[in-house]
């Protein structure tokens, strides 16, 4: 495949996924049809089917992009400013709305359950590296082994996103302090 | 209404809700029909409609009972043993599977969004009282105001339940320590 075609294809794929994400955040997975995503994307329905076999494939791909966004946030943000970043992502990109539905789908049935579990393992592995790197260069104080604090840290972020997803007016500051406490765990 | 009839009605209602919860935990909200709940409960379909107008009403009532169970667990357990209790509830009662789907439904649309938000506010208010009571009688060490730590504490429990809902093999011990750290927050 020539490089320019490859680039074009990726741009189209992203265009579809962003449209799908807006639909999912606004109307929910169940109430969004392929036709809605087509309309939102501005592409033709034929075009969509060259990229995705159907709605389940789009849901899975959107689930992967939202956890990709979380990974990027983990990597770029000071770890204890994550709640603020998640709040912005919830507002601007519907991140929380989509991620809460992804967990719900995973709880409901396979194959989403396996997808969610695998994505969790990969985000967790990357978070462990981020915590270790931040400790090594002094951005974070010392604490228990990263492998022991990373999963509760991530769970706290997920729980915070659930609150954002249902429009609880939640302040980031207590969550910043809680995340910090989880990472340090002074005995 | 005579007292014995009232009691009979409540027992029937509970029987329906327990059947619904088993169906939801096993097959998911979307794939569970009223007929499935009827079959699981052993009652007649006519009987179900005297208690609930339809599936959305059953989903809402189940959502309320699972948060009732969480409240009971908060009240009875040592707070830092909650992860173990949640793990048992996930296994025996499908608690995590149902609660994750409730959050997903809340993220997807109203009126579940308001239900979830209101339930959160009421669980949060009760948790604040429990933390204060546990501090007052020495079961918990001092820490920041309960109103500041309760919401992150609850979010960490929710995030832990999400992991249980998708069968991540998660150890309670790091979560016990993390919950403790959130409550104490040594500066």
Short mmCIF file of N, CA, C and O in Angstrom, two decimals, chain A residues 102-153:
data_model
loop_
_atom_site.label_atom_id
_atom_site.label_comp_id
_atom_site.label_asym_id
_atom_site.label_seq_id
_atom_site.Cartn_x
_atom_site.Cartn_y
_atom_site.Cartn_z
N UNK A 102 -18.12 1.42 28.36
CA UNK A 102 -17.24 0.30 28.02
C UNK A 102 -17.16 -0.69 29.19
O UNK A 102 -17.29 -1.90 29.01
N UNK A 103 -17.00 -0.17 30.41
CA UNK A 103 -17.00 -1.06 31.59
C UNK A 103 -18.33 -1.79 31.70
O UNK A 103 -18.38 -2.98 32.00
N UNK A 104 -19.42 -1.07 31.49
CA UNK A 104 -20.75 -1.68 31.57
C UNK A 104 -20.91 -2.81 30.57
O UNK A 104 -21.43 -3.88 30.89
N UNK A 105 -20.42 -2.58 29.35
CA UNK A 105 -20.49 -3.62 28.32
C UNK A 105 -19.64 -4.82 28.69
O UNK A 105 -20.00 -5.96 28.44
N UNK A 106 -18.47 -4.52 29.26
CA UNK A 106 -17.59 -5.60 29.68
C UNK A 106 -18.23 -6.44 30.78
O UNK A 106 -18.09 -7.66 30.80
N UNK A 107 -18.95 -5.77 31.68
CA UNK A 107 -19.63 -6.50 32.75
C UNK A 107 -20.77 -7.34 32.19
O UNK A 107 -21.09 -8.41 32.70
N UNK A 108 -21.40 -6.84 31.10
CA UNK A 108 -22.58 -7.51 30.56
C UNK A 108 -22.23 -8.80 29.84
O UNK A 108 -22.94 -9.79 29.96
N UNK A 109 -21.16 -8.80 29.05
CA UNK A 109 -20.91 -10.00 28.23
C UNK A 109 -19.55 -10.00 27.55
O UNK A 109 -18.88 -8.97 27.44
N UNK A 110 -19.18 -11.20 27.13
CA UNK A 110 -18.05 -11.36 26.21
C UNK A 110 -18.53 -10.96 24.82
O UNK A 110 -19.72 -11.00 24.57
N UNK A 111 -17.65 -10.58 23.88
CA UNK A 111 -16.19 -10.54 23.99
C UNK A 111 -15.67 -9.24 24.59
O UNK A 111 -14.49 -9.10 24.80
N UNK A 112 -16.59 -8.26 24.91
CA UNK A 112 -16.10 -6.99 25.44
C UNK A 112 -15.37 -7.21 26.77
O UNK A 112 -14.42 -6.49 27.08
N UNK A 113 -15.83 -8.22 27.53
CA UNK A 113 -15.17 -8.46 28.82
C UNK A 113 -13.68 -8.71 28.65
O UNK A 113 -12.85 -8.15 29.37
N UNK A 114 -13.33 -9.56 27.68
CA UNK A 114 -11.91 -9.85 27.45
C UNK A 114 -11.16 -8.62 26.95
O UNK A 114 -10.04 -8.35 27.36
N UNK A 115 -11.82 -7.86 26.06
CA UNK A 115 -11.19 -6.64 25.54
C UNK A 115 -10.86 -5.69 26.69
O UNK A 115 -9.76 -5.15 26.77
N UNK A 116 -11.84 -5.49 27.58
CA UNK A 116 -11.64 -4.56 28.69
C UNK A 116 -10.53 -5.05 29.60
O UNK A 116 -9.66 -4.29 30.05
N UNK A 117 -10.54 -6.36 29.87
CA UNK A 117 -9.53 -6.92 30.76
C UNK A 117 -8.13 -6.77 30.16
O UNK A 117 -7.19 -6.35 30.84
N UNK A 118 -8.01 -7.06 28.86
CA UNK A 118 -6.70 -6.93 28.20
C UNK A 118 -6.24 -5.47 28.18
O UNK A 118 -5.06 -5.18 28.40
N UNK A 119 -7.18 -4.57 27.92
CA UNK A 119 -6.82 -3.15 27.89
C UNK A 119 -6.36 -2.71 29.28
O UNK A 119 -5.37 -1.98 29.41
N UNK A 120 -7.07 -3.18 30.30
CA UNK A 120 -6.67 -2.84 31.67
C UNK A 120 -5.24 -3.30 31.93
O UNK A 120 -4.43 -2.53 32.47
N UNK A 121 -4.93 -4.54 31.56
CA UNK A 121 -3.58 -5.06 31.82
C UNK A 121 -2.53 -4.21 31.13
O UNK A 121 -1.47 -3.94 31.68
N UNK A 122 -2.85 -3.76 29.91
CA UNK A 122 -1.82 -3.00 29.19
C UNK A 122 -1.67 -1.59 29.74
O UNK A 122 -0.55 -1.07 29.85
N UNK A 123 -2.78 -0.97 30.13
CA UNK A 123 -2.69 0.36 30.75
C UNK A 123 -1.94 0.26 32.08
O UNK A 123 -1.09 1.09 32.41
N UNK A 124 -2.23 -0.81 32.82
CA UNK A 124 -1.59 -1.02 34.12
C UNK A 124 -0.07 -1.16 33.96
O UNK A 124 0.70 -0.53 34.70
N UNK A 125 0.34 -1.95 32.98
CA UNK A 125 1.78 -2.15 32.75
C UNK A 125 2.46 -0.82 32.43
O UNK A 125 3.54 -0.52 32.93
N UNK A 126 1.77 -0.02 31.60
CA UNK A 126 2.37 1.26 31.24
C UNK A 126 2.39 2.21 32.45
O UNK A 126 3.36 2.95 32.65
N UNK A 127 1.36 2.17 33.27
CA UNK A 127 1.31 3.04 34.45
C UNK A 127 2.46 2.70 35.41
O UNK A 127 3.07 3.60 36.00
N UNK A 128 2.74 1.42 35.57
CA UNK A 128 3.85 1.01 36.44
C UNK A 128 5.15 1.64 35.97
O UNK A 128 5.92 2.21 36.75
N UNK A 129 5.37 1.62 34.65
CA UNK A 129 6.57 2.25 34.09
C UNK A 129 6.58 3.76 34.34
O UNK A 129 7.62 4.33 34.66
N UNK A 130 5.42 4.38 34.18
CA UNK A 130 5.34 5.84 34.38
C UNK A 130 5.65 6.19 35.84
O UNK A 130 6.41 7.12 36.11
N UNK A 131 5.07 5.43 36.77
CA UNK A 131 5.32 5.70 38.19
C UNK A 131 6.82 5.55 38.49
O UNK A 131 7.43 6.41 39.16
N UNK A 132 7.42 4.47 37.96
CA UNK A 132 8.85 4.26 38.21
C UNK A 132 9.69 5.38 37.61
O UNK A 132 10.62 5.88 38.25
N UNK A 133 9.34 5.81 36.41
CA UNK A 133 10.09 6.90 35.77
C UNK A 133 9.94 8.20 36.56
O UNK A 133 10.93 8.92 36.77
N UNK A 134 8.72 8.50 37.02
CA UNK A 134 8.50 9.73 37.78
C UNK A 134 9.23 9.70 39.13
O UNK A 134 9.65 10.74 39.63
N UNK A 135 9.36 8.51 39.69
CA UNK A 135 10.11 8.41 40.95
C UNK A 135 11.59 8.58 40.69
O UNK A 135 12.30 9.20 41.47
N UNK A 136 12.05 7.99 39.59
CA UNK A 136 13.48 8.03 39.28
C UNK A 136 13.97 9.46 39.07
O UNK A 136 15.06 9.82 39.48
N UNK A 137 13.15 10.30 38.43
CA UNK A 137 13.62 11.67 38.18
C UNK A 137 13.07 12.67 39.20
O UNK A 137 13.15 13.87 39.00
N UNK A 138 12.52 12.16 40.31
CA UNK A 138 12.15 13.03 41.42
C UNK A 138 10.82 13.74 41.29
O UNK A 138 10.44 14.51 42.16
N UNK A 139 10.05 13.47 40.20
CA UNK A 139 8.74 14.09 40.09
C UNK A 139 7.76 13.51 41.11
O UNK A 139 6.76 14.14 41.46
N UNK A 140 8.06 12.28 41.56
CA UNK A 140 7.26 11.65 42.61
C UNK A 140 8.17 11.25 43.76
O UNK A 140 9.31 10.81 43.52
N UNK A 141 7.68 11.37 45.00
CA UNK A 141 8.47 10.90 46.14
C UNK A 141 8.48 9.37 46.16
O UNK A 141 7.68 8.75 45.47
N UNK A 142 9.39 8.76 46.97
CA UNK A 142 9.41 7.30 47.04
C UNK A 142 8.11 6.78 47.66
O UNK A 142 7.34 7.53 48.23
N UNK A 143 7.89 5.48 47.50
CA UNK A 143 6.69 4.83 48.05
C UNK A 143 6.81 3.34 47.86
O UNK A 143 7.87 2.86 47.46
N UNK A 144 5.74 2.60 48.14
CA UNK A 144 5.77 1.14 47.96
C UNK A 144 6.03 0.81 46.48
O UNK A 144 5.87 1.69 45.62
N UNK A 145 6.41 -0.45 46.18
CA UNK A 145 6.65 -0.84 44.78
C UNK A 145 5.51 -0.39 43.85
O UNK A 145 4.34 -0.53 44.21
N UNK A 146 5.91 0.15 42.70
CA UNK A 146 4.91 0.66 41.75
C UNK A 146 3.87 -0.41 41.41
O UNK A 146 2.68 -0.11 41.25
N UNK A 147 4.31 -1.68 41.35
CA UNK A 147 3.39 -2.76 40.99
C UNK A 147 2.28 -2.93 42.02
O UNK A 147 1.22 -3.46 41.71
N UNK A 148 2.50 -2.45 43.25
CA UNK A 148 1.47 -2.60 44.29
C UNK A 148 0.51 -1.41 44.37
O UNK A 148 -0.60 -1.56 44.86
N UNK A 149 0.98 -0.25 43.92
CA UNK A 149 0.11 0.92 44.04
C UNK A 149 -0.59 1.29 42.73
O UNK A 149 -1.58 2.03 42.73
N UNK A 150 -0.07 0.74 41.61
CA UNK A 150 -0.59 1.17 40.30
C UNK A 150 -2.07 0.80 40.11
O UNK A 150 -2.84 1.60 39.58
N UNK A 151 -2.46 -0.41 40.54
CA UNK A 151 -3.83 -0.85 40.27
C UNK A 151 -4.85 -0.04 41.10
O UNK A 151 -5.85 0.41 40.53
N UNK A 152 -4.61 0.16 42.40
CA UNK A 152 -5.53 1.06 43.13
C UNK A 152 -5.54 2.48 42.56
O UNK A 152 -6.59 3.13 42.50
N UNK A 153 -4.38 2.98 42.12
CA UNK A 153 -4.30 4.32 41.52
C UNK A 153 -5.23 4.39 40.30
O UNK A 153 -6.02 5.32 40.14
#
